[in-house]
Amino acid sequence: GQALQEAAEKVKRGESLRKRLVEEDYVLPYADNTNKGPRQTPLWTPEKLDEAGRKAGEAQAWARKARMGELKKDPFEILELEGEQRLYSIITAMTVAFAFGNSSKQALNMIGASGFDPLLEVLQIPALTLIAAGFGSGLANALIFAPEKKRNGFVWGLKGLMGGPLALRQLRELDELKTIGEIEGQ
């Protein structure tokens, strides 16, 4: 009886008999219009437009000036050996490995060429010559020729080390790198 009487009183007052769900009381964020953010359209005046245009122009001029000082991109400035330099590095590696390898004598014995042991000692001279040529070319490229031509000394030093005198020849044949401003000024 008492629950029925309470239900009747709720109906008279206009209240719902069922319990309220949480979802019914949930308010979406920013939907209650209490969040007052900045205006979506600023008050643009001719003076503010002029100021914004001047700042944009200054930024573009600065970027153009910075770009003019950059060196032109060159396909030879990447650390990659082409053609004959690659062949030089492979021949050098194979010669050094065969001349100074611990298993070279055993390999000659396995193929029945045990009489060629003195050949290994003679082969050490060209192997050392190829190594010295690589080191000399790397140092000459990195310290002398690359800076003269405004090129990356590290890249050309490694190219000289691996590509030997062929990399040195290639660098000497290349023109000096120019900045973008120098190219556009011609």
mmCIF file of C-alpha atoms in Angstrom:
data_model
loop_
_atom_site.group_PDB
_atom_site.id
_atom_site.type_symbol
_atom_site.label_atom_id
_atom_site.label_comp_id
_atom_site.label_asym_id
_atom_site.label_seq_id
_atom_site.Cartn_x
_atom_site.Cartn_y
_atom_site.Cartn_z
ATOM 1 C CA GLY A 1 0.000 0.000 0.000
ATOM 2 C CA GLN A 2 2.555 2.654 0.895
ATOM 3 C CA ALA A 3 4.492 2.323 -2.406
ATOM 4 C CA LEU A 4 1.213 2.643 -4.326
ATOM 5 C CA GLN A 5 0.311 5.782 -2.419
ATOM 6 C CA GLU A 6 3.782 7.338 -3.129
ATOM 7 C CA ALA A 7 3.383 6.515 -6.833
ATOM 8 C CA ALA A 8 -0.022 8.223 -6.906
ATOM 9 C CA GLU A 9 1.435 11.353 -5.277
ATOM 10 C CA LYS A 10 4.266 11.451 -7.865
ATOM 11 C CA VAL A 11 1.724 11.256 -10.675
ATOM 12 C CA LYS A 12 -0.243 14.156 -9.154
ATOM 13 C CA ARG A 13 2.928 16.279 -8.973
ATOM 14 C CA GLY A 14 3.789 15.369 -12.614
ATOM 15 C CA GLU A 15 6.967 13.412 -11.835
ATOM 16 C CA SER A 16 7.958 10.318 -13.775
ATOM 17 C CA LEU A 17 7.584 6.991 -12.033
ATOM 18 C CA ARG A 18 10.712 5.436 -13.550
ATOM 19 C CA LYS A 19 14.268 6.207 -12.371
ATOM 20 C CA ARG A 20 16.263 8.737 -14.425
ATOM 21 C CA LEU A 21 19.043 7.334 -16.570
ATOM 22 C CA VAL A 22 22.562 8.822 -16.461
ATOM 23 C CA GLU A 23 22.366 9.462 -20.191
ATOM 24 C CA GLU A 24 19.390 11.760 -19.690
ATOM 25 C CA ASP A 25 21.378 14.082 -17.416
ATOM 26 C CA TYR A 26 24.539 14.087 -19.620
ATOM 27 C CA VAL A 27 25.330 17.400 -21.280
ATOM 28 C CA LEU A 28 27.648 17.387 -24.300
ATOM 29 C CA PRO A 29 30.844 19.378 -23.763
ATOM 30 C CA TYR A 30 30.606 22.913 -25.148
ATOM 31 C CA ALA A 31 26.867 22.410 -25.791
ATOM 32 C CA ASP A 32 25.821 24.412 -22.752
ATOM 33 C CA ASN A 33 27.176 27.643 -24.304
ATOM 34 C CA THR A 34 29.224 28.490 -21.208
ATOM 35 C CA ASN A 35 32.524 28.117 -23.074
ATOM 36 C CA LYS A 36 33.297 31.480 -24.558
ATOM 37 C CA GLY A 37 36.219 31.126 -26.977
ATOM 38 C CA PRO A 38 37.811 33.625 -29.306
ATOM 39 C CA ARG A 39 35.766 35.054 -32.092
ATOM 40 C CA GLN A 40 35.869 32.991 -35.241
ATOM 41 C CA THR A 41 36.192 36.010 -37.503
ATOM 42 C CA PRO A 42 38.688 38.589 -36.294
ATOM 43 C CA LEU A 43 37.946 42.215 -36.770
ATOM 44 C CA TRP A 44 39.941 42.853 -39.969
ATOM 45 C CA THR A 45 40.574 46.468 -40.680
ATOM 46 C CA PRO A 46 42.515 47.837 -43.669
ATOM 47 C CA GLU A 47 45.428 48.648 -41.351
ATOM 48 C CA LYS A 48 45.522 45.093 -39.979
ATOM 49 C CA LEU A 49 45.361 43.664 -43.495
ATOM 50 C CA ASP A 50 48.256 45.904 -44.541
ATOM 51 C CA GLU A 51 50.275 44.812 -41.504
ATOM 52 C CA ALA A 52 49.607 41.103 -42.180
ATOM 53 C CA GLY A 53 50.616 41.532 -45.830
ATOM 54 C CA ARG A 54 53.815 43.357 -44.855
ATOM 55 C CA LYS A 55 54.771 40.574 -42.418
ATOM 56 C CA ALA A 56 54.077 37.892 -45.021
ATOM 57 C CA GLY A 57 56.191 39.804 -47.554
ATOM 58 C CA GLU A 58 59.068 40.098 -45.077
ATOM 59 C CA ALA A 59 58.927 36.345 -44.398
ATOM 60 C CA GLN A 60 58.969 35.543 -48.116
ATOM 61 C CA ALA A 61 61.875 37.919 -48.719
ATOM 62 C CA TRP A 62 63.835 36.343 -45.862
ATOM 63 C CA ALA A 63 63.155 32.824 -47.225
ATOM 64 C CA ARG A 64 64.195 33.889 -50.754
ATOM 65 C CA LYS A 65 67.389 35.466 -49.427
ATOM 66 C CA ALA A 66 68.222 32.327 -47.407
ATOM 67 C CA ARG A 67 67.563 30.171 -50.467
ATOM 68 C CA MET A 68 69.893 32.295 -52.617
ATOM 69 C CA GLY A 69 72.782 31.409 -50.278
ATOM 70 C CA GLU A 70 72.239 27.655 -50.597
ATOM 71 C CA LEU A 71 74.452 25.583 -52.835
ATOM 72 C CA LYS A 72 72.833 24.118 -55.920
ATOM 73 C CA LYS A 73 71.874 20.445 -55.600
ATOM 74 C CA ASP A 74 74.285 18.208 -57.487
ATOM 75 C CA PRO A 75 73.880 14.480 -58.279
ATOM 76 C CA PHE A 76 77.591 13.903 -57.590
ATOM 77 C CA GLU A 77 77.238 15.044 -53.967
ATOM 78 C CA ILE A 78 75.725 11.757 -52.809
ATOM 79 C CA LEU A 79 77.738 8.909 -51.376
ATOM 80 C CA GLU A 80 77.467 6.562 -54.326
ATOM 81 C CA LEU A 81 80.146 4.967 -56.468
ATOM 82 C CA GLU A 82 79.363 4.722 -60.154
ATOM 83 C CA GLY A 83 80.729 2.322 -62.761
ATOM 84 C CA GLU A 84 84.501 2.314 -62.818
ATOM 85 C CA GLN A 85 84.826 3.495 -59.192
ATOM 86 C CA ARG A 86 82.672 0.591 -58.056
ATOM 87 C CA LEU A 87 84.797 -1.812 -60.131
ATOM 88 C CA TYR A 88 87.974 -0.317 -58.618
ATOM 89 C CA SER A 89 86.684 -0.868 -55.073
ATOM 90 C CA ILE A 90 85.690 -4.476 -55.850
ATOM 91 C CA ILE A 91 89.065 -5.287 -57.425
ATOM 92 C CA THR A 92 90.864 -3.648 -54.494
ATOM 93 C CA ALA A 93 88.838 -5.610 -51.948
ATOM 94 C CA MET A 94 89.389 -8.915 -53.741
ATOM 95 C CA THR A 95 93.124 -8.294 -54.214
ATOM 96 C CA VAL A 96 93.630 -7.363 -50.550
ATOM 97 C CA ALA A 97 91.534 -10.295 -49.361
ATOM 98 C CA PHE A 98 93.442 -12.780 -51.514
ATOM 99 C CA ALA A 99 96.897 -11.301 -50.774
ATOM 100 C CA PHE A 100 96.499 -11.077 -46.999
ATOM 101 C CA GLY A 101 93.827 -13.713 -46.320
ATOM 102 C CA ASN A 102 94.638 -16.575 -43.965
ATOM 103 C CA SER A 103 92.949 -19.144 -46.169
ATOM 104 C CA SER A 104 94.455 -18.123 -49.519
ATOM 105 C CA LYS A 105 97.189 -20.803 -49.335
ATOM 106 C CA GLN A 106 94.587 -23.427 -48.441
ATOM 107 C CA ALA A 107 92.424 -22.335 -51.371
ATOM 108 C CA LEU A 108 95.372 -22.704 -53.746
ATOM 109 C CA ASN A 109 96.109 -26.155 -52.305
ATOM 110 C CA MET A 110 92.482 -27.218 -52.751
ATOM 111 C CA ILE A 111 92.492 -26.380 -56.458
ATOM 112 C CA GLY A 112 95.869 -28.084 -56.895
ATOM 113 C CA ALA A 113 97.940 -24.942 -57.382
ATOM 114 C CA SER A 114 100.223 -25.346 -54.378
ATOM 115 C CA GLY A 115 103.233 -24.193 -56.422
ATOM 116 C CA PHE A 116 101.803 -20.657 -56.599
ATOM 117 C CA ASP A 117 102.493 -19.818 -52.929
ATOM 118 C CA PRO A 118 105.147 -17.222 -53.887
ATOM 119 C CA LEU A 119 102.435 -15.535 -55.978
ATOM 120 C CA LEU A 120 100.682 -14.526 -52.745
ATOM 121 C CA GLU A 121 103.773 -12.695 -51.522
ATOM 122 C CA VAL A 122 104.141 -10.915 -54.849
ATOM 123 C CA LEU A 123 100.401 -10.058 -54.824
ATOM 124 C CA GLN A 124 100.818 -8.195 -51.519
ATOM 125 C CA ILE A 125 102.725 -5.384 -53.259
ATOM 126 C CA PRO A 126 99.873 -4.396 -55.639
ATOM 127 C CA ALA A 127 97.395 -4.825 -52.778
ATOM 128 C CA LEU A 128 99.323 -2.375 -50.609
ATOM 129 C CA THR A 129 99.635 -0.026 -53.582
ATOM 130 C CA LEU A 130 95.857 -0.079 -54.124
ATOM 131 C CA ILE A 131 95.248 0.580 -50.404
ATOM 132 C CA ALA A 132 97.743 3.460 -50.364
ATOM 133 C CA ALA A 133 96.171 4.927 -53.515
ATOM 134 C CA GLY A 134 92.746 4.783 -51.863
ATOM 135 C CA PHE A 135 93.948 6.500 -48.683
ATOM 136 C CA GLY A 136 95.878 9.123 -50.646
ATOM 137 C CA SER A 137 92.904 9.839 -52.915
ATOM 138 C CA GLY A 138 90.567 10.079 -49.938
ATOM 139 C CA LEU A 139 92.800 12.572 -48.133
ATOM 140 C CA ALA A 140 93.437 14.629 -51.273
ATOM 141 C CA ASN A 141 89.719 14.736 -52.071
ATOM 142 C CA ALA A 142 88.658 15.636 -48.532
ATOM 143 C CA LEU A 143 91.338 18.179 -47.679
ATOM 144 C CA ILE A 144 92.388 19.765 -50.968
ATOM 145 C CA PHE A 145 90.065 19.372 -53.947
ATOM 146 C CA ALA A 146 86.591 19.256 -52.352
ATOM 147 C CA PRO A 147 86.959 22.545 -50.420
ATOM 148 C CA GLU A 148 88.315 24.270 -53.548
ATOM 149 C CA LYS A 149 85.182 23.313 -55.452
ATOM 150 C CA LYS A 150 82.759 24.014 -52.532
ATOM 151 C CA ARG A 151 81.906 20.349 -52.289
ATOM 152 C CA ASN A 152 81.341 18.103 -49.269
ATOM 153 C CA GLY A 153 84.764 16.968 -48.048
ATOM 154 C CA PHE A 154 83.368 14.008 -46.101
ATOM 155 C CA VAL A 155 81.510 12.567 -49.091
ATOM 156 C CA TRP A 156 84.434 13.054 -51.444
ATOM 157 C CA GLY A 157 86.897 11.711 -48.876
ATOM 158 C CA LEU A 158 84.929 8.470 -48.637
ATOM 159 C CA LYS A 159 84.524 8.332 -52.406
ATOM 160 C CA GLY A 160 88.299 8.747 -52.745
ATOM 161 C CA LEU A 161 88.932 6.039 -50.162
ATOM 162 C CA MET A 162 86.684 3.558 -51.953
ATOM 163 C CA GLY A 163 87.049 4.704 -55.550
ATOM 164 C CA GLY A 164 90.751 5.561 -55.435
ATOM 165 C CA PRO A 165 92.316 7.754 -58.110
ATOM 166 C CA LEU A 166 89.181 7.414 -60.235
ATOM 167 C CA ALA A 167 87.204 9.450 -57.688
ATOM 168 C CA LEU A 168 90.030 11.977 -57.609
ATOM 169 C CA ARG A 169 89.840 12.316 -61.392
ATOM 170 C CA GLN A 170 86.050 12.707 -61.289
ATOM 171 C CA LEU A 171 86.241 15.456 -58.663
ATOM 172 C CA ARG A 172 88.900 17.354 -60.613
ATOM 173 C CA GLU A 173 86.687 17.253 -63.736
ATOM 174 C CA LEU A 174 83.656 18.683 -61.908
ATOM 175 C CA ASP A 175 82.925 22.387 -61.849
ATOM 176 C CA GLU A 176 82.818 24.429 -58.679
ATOM 177 C CA LEU A 177 79.412 24.329 -56.975
ATOM 178 C CA LYS A 178 77.567 27.615 -57.204
ATOM 179 C CA THR A 179 74.890 29.033 -54.980
ATOM 180 C CA ILE A 180 71.382 29.454 -56.316
ATOM 181 C CA GLY A 181 71.840 33.232 -56.173
ATOM 182 C CA GLU A 182 74.977 33.058 -58.330
ATOM 183 C CA ILE A 183 73.179 30.914 -60.910
ATOM 184 C CA GLU A 184 70.133 33.197 -61.087
ATOM 185 C CA GLY A 185 72.369 36.282 -61.254
ATOM 186 C CA GLN A 186 74.056 35.108 -64.460
#
